[in-house]
């Protein structure tokens, strides 16, 4: 009997790195399939729609269907509709965020929105920031898809969603409510999609401060894989403790 029936698996740094597949990631997902274990691809990236994320994964050889993808955009949309009904939303972000909000029943507008939602937006402008700040000052709730300040890429560390949110927070004095890893809403949303309890779930990822904290803060076991964002040295010096650590996913024994 295996203890973990459901796996929430991080993507970048865990299953691939930039444009390169992690070969042991392919073996890992294959083993999950063979054992009949449930798993979802679990990402803070809100830019792309689930179809696009699945397509990218299939390009690396992963057996990914859109319904196996959990993004911070979907978790944010679910959280908003659960707490606010069908709110009007001013969204700053990519196609993935806007599609998730619309599909969940939010009405996208830049006129007197009930909520401002910010995700990573490569087309971010002063004008968008201004609209967000005025809406928040007029009383709109402020949400961020995820608080990641930096985005590791082949070019180097780029500004992440959290850095864009920090600008709006500085200009309004209002802090956003974050939804993505390591926050509870995306973890609850992921488990709901998996149909597992916290005891049956394992969060797998390369980032101590997002993936592993998501488990630690929400009572879920975690598997930290080195080779991505968090180095063994950083982990040793850090305070966040994973349930298990491996240097490579092929070391995992599916307990
Ligand atoms: Mg990662």
PDB file of C-alpha atoms and ligand atoms in Angstrom:
ATOM      1  CA  UNK A   1       0.000   0.000   0.000  1.00  0.00           C
ATOM      2  CA  UNK A   2       1.287   3.362  -0.901  1.00  0.00           C
ATOM      3  CA  UNK A   3       0.725   6.192   1.475  1.00  0.00           C
ATOM      4  CA  UNK A   4       0.284   8.957  -1.083  1.00  0.00           C
ATOM      5  CA  UNK A   5      -2.613   8.523  -3.487  1.00  0.00           C
ATOM      6  CA  UNK A   6      -2.287  11.961  -5.052  1.00  0.00           C
ATOM      7  CA  UNK A   7       0.697  13.993  -6.205  1.00  0.00           C
ATOM      8  CA  UNK A   8       0.798  17.748  -6.889  1.00  0.00           C
ATOM      9  CA  UNK A   9       3.859  18.200  -9.083  1.00  0.00           C
ATOM     10  CA  UNK A  10       5.645  21.455  -9.810  1.00  0.00           C
ATOM     11  CA  UNK A  11       6.701  22.029 -13.422  1.00  0.00           C
ATOM     12  CA  UNK A  12       9.619  24.392 -14.043  1.00  0.00           C
ATOM     13  CA  UNK A  13      12.752  23.246 -12.229  1.00  0.00           C
ATOM     14  CA  UNK A  14      11.147  19.880 -11.465  1.00  0.00           C
ATOM     15  CA  UNK A  15       9.887  18.293 -14.722  1.00  0.00           C
ATOM     16  CA  UNK A  16      11.781  20.592 -17.073  1.00  0.00           C
ATOM     17  CA  UNK A  17      14.262  23.439 -16.842  1.00  0.00           C
ATOM     18  CA  UNK A  18      13.532  26.242 -19.261  1.00  0.00           C
ATOM     19  CA  UNK A  19      13.412  24.471 -22.613  1.00  0.00           C
ATOM     20  CA  UNK A  20      15.102  21.233 -21.468  1.00  0.00           C
ATOM     21  CA  UNK A  21      13.285  18.197 -20.137  1.00  0.00           C
ATOM     22  CA  UNK A  22      14.414  16.614 -16.859  1.00  0.00           C
ATOM     23  CA  UNK A  23      14.757  12.969 -18.001  1.00  0.00           C
ATOM     24  CA  UNK A  24      14.065  11.503 -14.549  1.00  0.00           C
ATOM     25  CA  UNK A  25      10.834  13.533 -14.513  1.00  0.00           C
ATOM     26  CA  UNK A  26       9.574  11.432 -17.423  1.00  0.00           C
ATOM     27  CA  UNK A  27      10.353   8.227 -15.512  1.00  0.00           C
ATOM     28  CA  UNK A  28       8.695   9.654 -12.403  1.00  0.00           C
ATOM     29  CA  UNK A  29       5.403  10.424 -14.168  1.00  0.00           C
ATOM     30  CA  UNK A  30       5.533   7.061 -15.975  1.00  0.00           C
ATOM     31  CA  UNK A  31       5.826   5.326 -12.593  1.00  0.00           C
ATOM     32  CA  UNK A  32       2.821   7.271 -11.284  1.00  0.00           C
ATOM     33  CA  UNK A  33       0.828   6.081 -14.317  1.00  0.00           C
ATOM     34  CA  UNK A  34       1.942   2.448 -13.848  1.00  0.00           C
ATOM     35  CA  UNK A  35       0.954   2.501 -10.207  1.00  0.00           C
ATOM     36  CA  UNK A  36      -2.417   4.080 -10.964  1.00  0.00           C
ATOM     37  CA  UNK A  37      -1.689   7.049  -8.698  1.00  0.00           C
ATOM     38  CA  UNK A  38      -3.419  10.395  -9.263  1.00  0.00           C
ATOM     39  CA  UNK A  39      -1.365  13.440 -10.068  1.00  0.00           C
ATOM     40  CA  UNK A  40      -1.788  16.981 -11.284  1.00  0.00           C
ATOM     41  CA  UNK A  41       0.681  19.406 -12.806  1.00  0.00           C
ATOM     42  CA  UNK A  42       0.767  22.198 -10.215  1.00  0.00           C
ATOM     43  CA  UNK A  43       2.110  25.587 -11.301  1.00  0.00           C
ATOM     44  CA  UNK A  44       2.201  29.189 -10.110  1.00  0.00           C
ATOM     45  CA  UNK A  45       2.484  30.320 -13.719  1.00  0.00           C
ATOM     46  CA  UNK A  46      -0.702  32.183 -14.652  1.00  0.00           C
ATOM     47  CA  UNK A  47       0.349  33.292 -18.142  1.00  0.00           C
ATOM     48  CA  UNK A  48      -0.772  30.285 -20.140  1.00  0.00           C
ATOM     49  CA  UNK A  49      -4.082  28.427 -20.352  1.00  0.00           C
ATOM     50  CA  UNK A  50      -4.144  24.758 -19.188  1.00  0.00           C
ATOM     51  CA  UNK A  51      -4.332  23.630 -22.844  1.00  0.00           C
ATOM     52  CA  UNK A  52      -1.089  25.491 -23.566  1.00  0.00           C
ATOM     53  CA  UNK A  53       0.645  24.148 -20.442  1.00  0.00           C
ATOM     54  CA  UNK A  54      -0.379  20.583 -21.384  1.00  0.00           C
ATOM     55  CA  UNK A  55       0.859  21.106 -24.928  1.00  0.00           C
ATOM     56  CA  UNK A  56       4.250  22.264 -23.659  1.00  0.00           C
ATOM     57  CA  UNK A  57       4.475  19.217 -21.366  1.00  0.00           C
ATOM     58  CA  UNK A  58       3.531  16.856 -24.197  1.00  0.00           C
ATOM     59  CA  UNK A  59       6.310  18.457 -26.233  1.00  0.00           C
ATOM     60  CA  UNK A  60       8.729  17.193 -23.565  1.00  0.00           C
ATOM     61  CA  UNK A  61       7.127  13.721 -23.658  1.00  0.00           C
ATOM     62  CA  UNK A  62       4.831  14.002 -20.610  1.00  0.00           C
ATOM     63  CA  UNK A  63       1.362  12.446 -20.884  1.00  0.00           C
ATOM     64  CA  UNK A  64      -0.409  15.715 -20.085  1.00  0.00           C
ATOM     65  CA  UNK A  65      -4.063  16.558 -20.627  1.00  0.00           C
ATOM     66  CA  UNK A  66      -5.455  20.066 -19.974  1.00  0.00           C
ATOM     67  CA  UNK A  67      -7.628  18.712 -17.131  1.00  0.00           C
ATOM     68  CA  UNK A  68      -4.445  17.552 -15.339  1.00  0.00           C
ATOM     69  CA  UNK A  69      -3.104  21.114 -15.106  1.00  0.00           C
ATOM     70  CA  UNK A  70      -3.644  23.334 -12.050  1.00  0.00           C
ATOM     71  CA  UNK A  71      -2.522  26.952 -12.481  1.00  0.00           C
ATOM     72  CA  UNK A  72      -2.511  29.827 -10.007  1.00  0.00           C
ATOM     73  CA  UNK A  73      -4.876  31.557 -12.445  1.00  0.00           C
ATOM     74  CA  UNK A  74      -7.484  28.790 -12.066  1.00  0.00           C
ATOM     75  CA  UNK A  75      -7.051  28.736  -8.286  1.00  0.00           C
ATOM     76  CA  UNK A  76      -7.472  32.521  -8.162  1.00  0.00           C
ATOM     77  CA  UNK A  77     -10.613  32.387 -10.309  1.00  0.00           C
ATOM     78  CA  UNK A  78     -12.071  29.626  -8.114  1.00  0.00           C
ATOM     79  CA  UNK A  79     -11.263  31.546  -4.928  1.00  0.00           C
ATOM     80  CA  UNK A  80     -12.852  34.751  -6.262  1.00  0.00           C
ATOM     81  CA  UNK A  81     -16.095  33.103  -7.311  1.00  0.00           C
ATOM     82  CA  UNK A  82     -16.321  31.189  -4.019  1.00  0.00           C
ATOM     83  CA  UNK A  83     -15.862  34.310  -1.934  1.00  0.00           C
ATOM     84  CA  UNK A  84     -17.462  37.018  -4.114  1.00  0.00           C
ATOM     85  CA  UNK A  85     -19.978  35.202  -6.334  1.00  0.00           C
ATOM     86  CA  UNK A  86     -19.600  36.467  -9.910  1.00  0.00           C
ATOM     87  CA  UNK A  87     -17.524  39.597  -9.294  1.00  0.00           C
ATOM     88  CA  UNK A  88     -16.466  42.278 -11.736  1.00  0.00           C
ATOM     89  CA  UNK A  89     -12.681  42.109 -11.983  1.00  0.00           C
ATOM     90  CA  UNK A  90      -9.926  44.281 -13.364  1.00  0.00           C
ATOM     91  CA  UNK A  91      -7.249  41.781 -14.387  1.00  0.00           C
ATOM     92  CA  UNK A  92      -3.605  42.476 -15.131  1.00  0.00           C
ATOM     93  CA  UNK A  93      -2.024  39.359 -16.570  1.00  0.00           C
ATOM     94  CA  UNK A  94      -1.775  37.027 -19.526  1.00  0.00           C
ATOM     95  CA  UNK A  95      -4.285  35.045 -21.509  1.00  0.00           C
ATOM     96  CA  UNK A  96      -4.268  32.260 -18.918  1.00  0.00           C
ATOM     97  CA  UNK A  97      -5.487  34.556 -16.150  1.00  0.00           C
ATOM     98  CA  UNK A  98      -8.166  36.281 -18.197  1.00  0.00           C
ATOM     99  CA  UNK A  99      -9.489  32.997 -19.603  1.00  0.00           C
ATOM    100  CA  UNK A 100      -9.620  31.395 -16.129  1.00  0.00           C
ATOM    101  CA  UNK A 101     -11.494  34.365 -14.656  1.00  0.00           C
ATOM    102  CA  UNK A 102     -14.028  34.486 -17.514  1.00  0.00           C
ATOM    103  CA  UNK A 103     -14.590  30.719 -17.455  1.00  0.00           C
ATOM    104  CA  UNK A 104     -15.244  30.831 -13.703  1.00  0.00           C
ATOM    105  CA  UNK A 105     -17.906  33.523 -14.179  1.00  0.00           C
ATOM    106  CA  UNK A 106     -16.034  36.743 -13.381  1.00  0.00           C
ATOM    107  CA  UNK A 107     -16.850  39.794 -15.494  1.00  0.00           C
ATOM    108  CA  UNK A 108     -13.712  41.519 -16.765  1.00  0.00           C
ATOM    109  CA  UNK A 109     -13.855  45.307 -16.710  1.00  0.00           C
ATOM    110  CA  UNK A 110     -11.736  48.386 -16.042  1.00  0.00           C
ATOM    111  CA  UNK A 111     -14.748  50.344 -14.749  1.00  0.00           C
ATOM    112  CA  UNK A 112     -15.341  50.273 -10.952  1.00  0.00           C
ATOM    113  CA  UNK A 113     -14.351  46.586 -10.466  1.00  0.00           C
ATOM    114  CA  UNK A 114     -15.070  44.731  -7.200  1.00  0.00           C
ATOM    115  CA  UNK A 115     -11.639  43.148  -7.365  1.00  0.00           C
ATOM    116  CA  UNK A 116      -8.229  43.773  -8.913  1.00  0.00           C
ATOM    117  CA  UNK A 117      -6.321  40.603  -9.811  1.00  0.00           C
ATOM    118  CA  UNK A 118      -2.669  40.734 -10.773  1.00  0.00           C
ATOM    119  CA  UNK A 119      -0.580  38.008 -12.327  1.00  0.00           C
ATOM    120  CA  UNK A 120       2.571  38.061 -14.385  1.00  0.00           C
ATOM    121  CA  UNK A 121       2.060  40.373 -17.366  1.00  0.00           C
ATOM    122  CA  UNK A 122       4.836  40.791 -19.946  1.00  0.00           C
ATOM    123  CA  UNK A 123       2.796  43.706 -21.361  1.00  0.00           C
ATOM    124  CA  UNK A 124       2.603  45.503 -17.996  1.00  0.00           C
ATOM    125  CA  UNK A 125       2.353  49.298 -18.335  1.00  0.00           C
ATOM    126  CA  UNK A 126       2.053  52.406 -16.182  1.00  0.00           C
ATOM    127  CA  UNK A 127      -1.483  52.764 -17.489  1.00  0.00           C
ATOM    128  CA  UNK A 128      -2.516  49.316 -16.187  1.00  0.00           C
ATOM    129  CA  UNK A 129      -0.865  50.073 -12.852  1.00  0.00           C
ATOM    130  CA  UNK A 130      -2.755  53.356 -12.666  1.00  0.00           C
ATOM    131  CA  UNK A 131      -6.123  51.671 -13.349  1.00  0.00           C
ATOM    132  CA  UNK A 132      -5.378  49.040 -10.678  1.00  0.00           C
ATOM    133  CA  UNK A 133      -4.336  51.635  -8.088  1.00  0.00           C
ATOM    134  CA  UNK A 134      -7.384  53.849  -8.644  1.00  0.00           C
ATOM    135  CA  UNK A 135      -9.699  50.834  -8.392  1.00  0.00           C
ATOM    136  CA  UNK A 136      -8.075  49.684  -5.132  1.00  0.00           C
ATOM    137  CA  UNK A 137      -8.280  53.213  -3.710  1.00  0.00           C
ATOM    138  CA  UNK A 138     -11.978  53.183  -4.652  1.00  0.00           C
ATOM    139  CA  UNK A 139     -12.435  50.035  -2.558  1.00  0.00           C
ATOM    140  CA  UNK A 140     -11.736  47.075  -4.867  1.00  0.00           C
ATOM    141  CA  UNK A 141     -10.234  43.977  -3.191  1.00  0.00           C
ATOM    142  CA  UNK A 142      -6.638  43.279  -4.259  1.00  0.00           C
ATOM    143  CA  UNK A 143      -5.508  39.750  -5.191  1.00  0.00           C
ATOM    144  CA  UNK A 144      -2.257  38.415  -6.616  1.00  0.00           C
ATOM    145  CA  UNK A 145      -2.051  35.071  -8.425  1.00  0.00           C
ATOM    146  CA  UNK A 146       1.261  34.395  -6.666  1.00  0.00           C
ATOM    147  CA  UNK A 147       3.855  36.269  -4.690  1.00  0.00           C
ATOM    148  CA  UNK A 148       6.985  35.065  -6.523  1.00  0.00           C
ATOM    149  CA  UNK A 149       9.270  38.093  -6.729  1.00  0.00           C
ATOM    150  CA  UNK A 150      11.575  36.527  -9.295  1.00  0.00           C
ATOM    151  CA  UNK A 151      11.118  34.273 -12.278  1.00  0.00           C
ATOM    152  CA  UNK A 152      14.076  32.033 -13.146  1.00  0.00           C
ATOM    153  CA  UNK A 153      14.638  31.883 -16.925  1.00  0.00           C
ATOM    154  CA  UNK A 154      17.454  31.047 -19.315  1.00  0.00           C
ATOM    155  CA  UNK A 155      18.105  34.824 -19.505  1.00  0.00           C
ATOM    156  CA  UNK A 156      18.497  35.054 -15.726  1.00  0.00           C
ATOM    157  CA  UNK A 157      16.145  36.072 -12.906  1.00  0.00           C
ATOM    158  CA  UNK A 158      13.300  38.182 -14.332  1.00  0.00           C
ATOM    159  CA  UNK A 159      10.719  40.159 -12.322  1.00  0.00           C
ATOM    160  CA  UNK A 160       7.878  37.871 -11.236  1.00  0.00           C
ATOM    161  CA  UNK A 161       4.230  38.486 -10.510  1.00  0.00           C
ATOM    162  CA  UNK A 162       4.994  39.405  -6.896  1.00  0.00           C
ATOM    163  CA  UNK A 163       7.246  42.245  -8.018  1.00  0.00           C
ATOM    164  CA  UNK A 164       4.460  43.772 -10.123  1.00  0.00           C
ATOM    165  CA  UNK A 165       2.073  43.428  -7.167  1.00  0.00           C
ATOM    166  CA  UNK A 166       4.676  45.084  -4.920  1.00  0.00           C
ATOM    167  CA  UNK A 167       4.512  48.220  -7.065  1.00  0.00           C
ATOM    168  CA  UNK A 168       0.744  48.480  -6.712  1.00  0.00           C
ATOM    169  CA  UNK A 169       1.012  47.709  -2.985  1.00  0.00           C
ATOM    170  CA  UNK A 170       3.569  50.509  -2.598  1.00  0.00           C
ATOM    171  CA  UNK A 171       1.377  52.960  -4.490  1.00  0.00           C
ATOM    172  CA  UNK A 172      -1.829  52.161  -2.567  1.00  0.00           C
ATOM    173  CA  UNK A 173      -0.655  51.017   0.858  1.00  0.00           C
ATOM    174  CA  UNK A 174      -2.779  47.869   0.347  1.00  0.00           C
ATOM    175  CA  UNK A 175      -1.204  44.414   0.375  1.00  0.00           C
ATOM    176  CA  UNK A 176      -2.591  41.813  -2.019  1.00  0.00           C
ATOM    177  CA  UNK A 177      -4.081  38.515  -0.931  1.00  0.00           C
ATOM    178  CA  UNK A 178      -1.972  35.896  -2.704  1.00  0.00           C
ATOM    179  CA  UNK A 179      -3.519  32.632  -3.940  1.00  0.00           C
ATOM    180  CA  UNK A 180      -0.674  30.581  -5.500  1.00  0.00           C
ATOM    181  CA  UNK A 181       1.967  28.443  -3.789  1.00  0.00           C
ATOM    182  CA  UNK A 182       2.748  28.550  -0.863  1.00  0.00           C
ATOM    183  CA  UNK A 183      -0.704  29.927   0.068  1.00  0.00           C
ATOM    184  CA  UNK A 184      -3.596  27.784   1.222  1.00  0.00           C
ATOM    185  CA  UNK A 185      -6.144  28.558  -1.550  1.00  0.00           C
ATOM    186  CA  UNK A 186      -4.168  26.881  -4.363  1.00  0.00           C
ATOM    187  CA  UNK A 187      -3.345  23.908  -2.140  1.00  0.00           C
ATOM    188  CA  UNK A 188      -7.004  23.385  -1.251  1.00  0.00           C
ATOM    189  CA  UNK A 189      -8.010  23.855  -4.863  1.00  0.00           C
ATOM    190  CA  UNK A 190      -5.398  21.314  -6.008  1.00  0.00           C
ATOM    191  CA  UNK A 191      -6.538  18.720  -3.461  1.00  0.00           C
ATOM    192  CA  UNK A 192     -10.166  19.280  -4.424  1.00  0.00           C
ATOM    193  CA  UNK A 193      -9.255  18.617  -8.060  1.00  0.00           C
ATOM    194  CA  UNK A 194      -7.268  15.516  -7.018  1.00  0.00           C
ATOM    195  CA  UNK A 195      -9.972  14.257  -4.668  1.00  0.00           C
ATOM    196  CA  UNK A 196      -7.462  13.523  -1.904  1.00  0.00           C
ATOM    197  CA  UNK A 197      -7.139  14.395   1.786  1.00  0.00           C
ATOM    198  CA  UNK A 198      -4.023  16.198   3.084  1.00  0.00           C
ATOM    199  CA  UNK A 199      -2.712  12.883   4.495  1.00  0.00           C
ATOM    200  CA  UNK A 200      -2.960  11.206   1.082  1.00  0.00           C
ATOM    201  CA  UNK A 201      -1.309  14.060  -0.823  1.00  0.00           C
ATOM    202  CA  UNK A 202       2.352  14.722  -1.628  1.00  0.00           C
ATOM    203  CA  UNK A 203       3.607  18.053  -2.996  1.00  0.00           C
ATOM    204  CA  UNK A 204       6.673  17.682  -5.223  1.00  0.00           C
ATOM    205  CA  UNK A 205       8.881  20.578  -6.243  1.00  0.00           C
ATOM    206  CA  UNK A 206      12.285  22.242  -6.490  1.00  0.00           C
ATOM    207  CA  UNK A 207      11.557  25.448  -4.571  1.00  0.00           C
ATOM    208  CA  UNK A 208      11.811  25.430  -0.782  1.00  0.00           C
ATOM    209  CA  UNK A 209       9.987  28.765  -0.396  1.00  0.00           C
ATOM    210  CA  UNK A 210       6.969  27.945  -2.595  1.00  0.00           C
ATOM    211  CA  UNK A 211       6.504  24.190  -3.118  1.00  0.00           C
ATOM    212  CA  UNK A 212       7.794  23.012   0.242  1.00  0.00           C
ATOM    213  CA  UNK A 213       6.282  25.854   2.246  1.00  0.00           C
ATOM    214  CA  UNK A 214       2.941  25.107   0.559  1.00  0.00           C
ATOM    215  CA  UNK A 215       3.077  21.690   2.204  1.00  0.00           C
ATOM    216  CA  UNK A 216       4.552  22.745   5.542  1.00  0.00           C
ATOM    217  CA  UNK A 217       2.060  25.597   6.025  1.00  0.00           C
ATOM    218  CA  UNK A 218      -0.925  23.444   5.071  1.00  0.00           C
ATOM    219  CA  UNK A 219      -0.170  20.113   6.755  1.00  0.00           C
ATOM    220  CA  UNK A 220       0.830  18.192   3.621  1.00  0.00           C
ATOM    221  CA  UNK A 221       3.959  16.078   3.128  1.00  0.00           C
ATOM    222  CA  UNK A 222       6.528  17.272   0.614  1.00  0.00           C
ATOM    223  CA  UNK A 223       9.281  15.978  -1.642  1.00  0.00           C
ATOM    224  CA  UNK A 224      12.033  18.486  -2.440  1.00  0.00           C
ATOM    225  CA  UNK A 225      14.089  17.670  -5.515  1.00  0.00           C
ATOM    226  CA  UNK A 226      17.447  19.394  -5.829  1.00  0.00           C
ATOM    227  CA  UNK A 227      18.740  20.668  -9.132  1.00  0.00           C
ATOM    228  CA  UNK A 228      16.225  23.485  -9.581  1.00  0.00           C
ATOM    229  CA  UNK A 229      15.828  26.720  -7.607  1.00  0.00           C
ATOM    230  CA  UNK A 230      16.841  25.524  -4.124  1.00  0.00           C
ATOM    231  CA  UNK A 231      20.379  24.195  -3.719  1.00  0.00           C
ATOM    232  CA  UNK A 232      21.364  21.693  -1.011  1.00  0.00           C
ATOM    233  CA  UNK A 233      23.381  24.514   0.640  1.00  0.00           C
ATOM    234  CA  UNK A 234      20.406  26.872   0.752  1.00  0.00           C
ATOM    235  CA  UNK A 235      18.270  24.076   2.130  1.00  0.00           C
ATOM    236  CA  UNK A 236      20.781  23.263   4.854  1.00  0.00           C
ATOM    237  CA  UNK A 237      20.886  26.927   5.871  1.00  0.00           C
ATOM    238  CA  UNK A 238      17.115  27.377   5.608  1.00  0.00           C
ATOM    239  CA  UNK A 239      14.399  26.789   8.177  1.00  0.00           C
ATOM    240  CA  UNK A 240      11.747  25.164   5.970  1.00  0.00           C
ATOM    241  CA  UNK A 241      11.911  21.349   6.257  1.00  0.00           C
ATOM    242  CA  UNK A 242      10.698  19.008   3.511  1.00  0.00           C
ATOM    243  CA  UNK A 243       9.362  15.579   4.487  1.00  0.00           C
ATOM    244  CA  UNK A 244      11.720  13.997   1.931  1.00  0.00           C
ATOM    245  CA  UNK A 245      14.583  15.296  -0.201  1.00  0.00           C
ATOM    246  CA  UNK A 246      16.145  13.696  -3.276  1.00  0.00           C
ATOM    247  CA  UNK A 247      18.968  14.773  -5.564  1.00  0.00           C
ATOM    248  CA  UNK A 248      17.081  13.311  -8.501  1.00  0.00           C
ATOM    249  CA  UNK A 249      13.476  12.133  -8.969  1.00  0.00           C
ATOM    250  CA  UNK A 250      14.664   8.636  -9.920  1.00  0.00           C
ATOM    251  CA  UNK A 251      15.604   8.137  -6.252  1.00  0.00           C
ATOM    252  CA  UNK A 252      11.980   8.362  -5.148  1.00  0.00           C
ATOM    253  CA  UNK A 253      10.552   5.022  -4.028  1.00  0.00           C
ATOM    254  CA  UNK A 254       6.814   5.798  -4.106  1.00  0.00           C
ATOM    255  CA  UNK A 255       6.178   5.182  -0.439  1.00  0.00           C
TER     256      UNK A 255
HETATM  257 MG1  LIG B   1       9.749  25.030  -9.777  1.00  0.00          MG
END
